[in-house]
Structure formats: structure tokens, C-alpha cells
C-alpha positions as MATLAB code, in Angstrom:
seq = 'XXXXXXXXXXXXXXXXXXXXXXXXXXXXXXXXXXXXXXXXXXXXXXXXXXXXXXXXXXXXXXXXXXXXXXXXXXXXXXXXXXXXXXXXXXXXXXXXXXXX';
ca = [
     -17.474   36.112   -6.275;
     -18.765   34.948   -3.433;
     -18.618   31.541   -5.003;
     -15.177   31.416   -5.769;
     -14.663   32.234   -1.949;
     -16.908   30.032   -0.353;
     -14.989   27.082   -3.001;
     -11.362   28.252   -1.877;
     -12.825   28.093    1.554;
     -13.915   24.428    1.174;
     -10.921   23.301   -0.618;
      -8.336   25.144    2.514;
     -10.649   23.343    4.939;
     -10.848   19.863    2.953;
      -6.080   20.119    3.036;
      -6.634   21.528    6.638;
      -8.493   18.265    7.627;
      -6.357   15.942    5.455;
      -3.012   17.384    6.846;
      -4.082   16.301   10.299;
      -5.162   13.056    9.294;
      -1.976   12.115    7.794;
      -0.436   13.394   10.704;
      -2.526   11.459   13.324;
      -0.759    8.027   11.574;
       2.405    9.893   11.306;
       5.409    7.468   12.644;
       7.180   10.115   14.625;
       7.086   10.781   18.523;
       6.527   14.084   17.621;
       3.329   13.934   15.684;
       1.421   15.159   18.514;
       3.564   18.450   18.310;
       3.356   18.600   14.793;
      -0.534   17.977   15.341;
      -0.808   21.259   17.066;
       1.825   22.951   14.798;
      -0.549   22.261   12.008;
      -3.845   23.808   14.134;
      -1.602   26.405   15.260;
      -0.804   27.537   12.007;
      -3.926   27.254   10.186;
      -5.520   29.032   13.211;
      -2.725   32.143   13.307;
      -3.613   32.664    9.904;
      -7.155   32.361    9.054;
      -8.072   36.034    8.190;
      -5.233   35.991    5.359;
      -6.581   37.233    2.651;
      -6.631   34.223   -0.357;
      -4.861   36.546   -2.896;
      -2.327   37.658   -1.528;
       0.917   35.834   -2.573;
       1.651   35.254    0.909;
      -1.038   33.318    1.481;
      -0.858   31.180   -2.076;
       3.057   30.089   -1.028;
       2.117   28.722    2.414;
      -1.428   26.721    1.117;
       1.667   25.688   -1.649;
       4.191   24.486    1.618;
       0.988   22.980    3.220;
       0.337   20.953   -0.240;
       3.635   19.741   -0.050;
       3.779   18.562    3.676;
       0.498   16.568    3.020;
       2.700   14.973    0.463;
       5.466   14.473    2.978;
       3.181   12.848    5.580;
       1.139   10.740    2.992;
       4.818    8.989    1.755;
       4.961    7.446    5.158;
       0.749    6.684    5.459;
       0.836    2.646    5.913;
      -1.653    1.630    3.107;
       0.006    4.360    0.432;
       3.668    2.867    0.896;
       1.851   -1.055    0.443;
      -0.095   -0.086   -1.911;
      -3.350   -0.796   -0.749;
      -1.936   -4.441    1.363;
      -0.563   -3.566    4.467;
       0.418   -7.389    4.953;
       2.855   -6.536    1.998;
       6.747   -6.037    3.007;
       7.991   -4.219    0.002;
       7.620   -0.404    0.050;
       9.429    2.375   -1.093;
       9.496    6.311   -0.417;
      11.033    8.625   -2.871;
      12.172   11.778   -1.203;
      13.402   15.519   -2.521;
      16.485   17.289   -2.526;
      14.191   20.945   -1.279;
      11.282   19.088    0.376;
      10.620   22.090    2.172;
      12.068   25.879    0.852;
      12.509   28.314    3.339;
       9.476   30.932    2.415;
      11.091   34.527    1.064;
];
């Protein structure tokens, strides 16, 4: 059981780092507020039970947020060639559903 918890902790740490890296290159004047918000959210929820449905919902929202941040990454948009001027962004209809 502790092995599964350790694996889940590593995955969450990886998610946290990916969120912060993606946020650092996000093209917005509010990027550092978003960055601090991510840090604060993870810090506030560090003691949550990983098996709780609310925790799983928050993790799901974090992955959706990561996907949204990565949509604006220059390397992703240009398909690996930052000099390529042709790129596209596809937006979801309901990108951040309100938690229940």
C-alpha cells in the first residue's frame, strides 16, 4: 500500500512541476499570479486524502489546467519548430467546469 501512495505522490509532484513550468512561459501579464495561485493551491491541499473523490476531482481539474497552459507553449504550437509561423489552438466548450 505504501508503494502505491509513494507512486501517487511522485505523480502529483510531477504534475505540480509541469504546471509551474508551463505557467512560467504562459503568455499573459497575469502569469505570475497564476504561478503563485498554483503553488498556494498545492500547499493548501498537501494533506488531502488521495482516495477522496474531492481530491480526485481537483487532480482532474489540475490536469485540464495543464493542458490549457500547454496549448500556448511555443514549441507545441509550432510543432517543434519555433520559427514556424503557422500554429493553431483548439478550445474546449467547457474548459473548467465548476467543482461540485
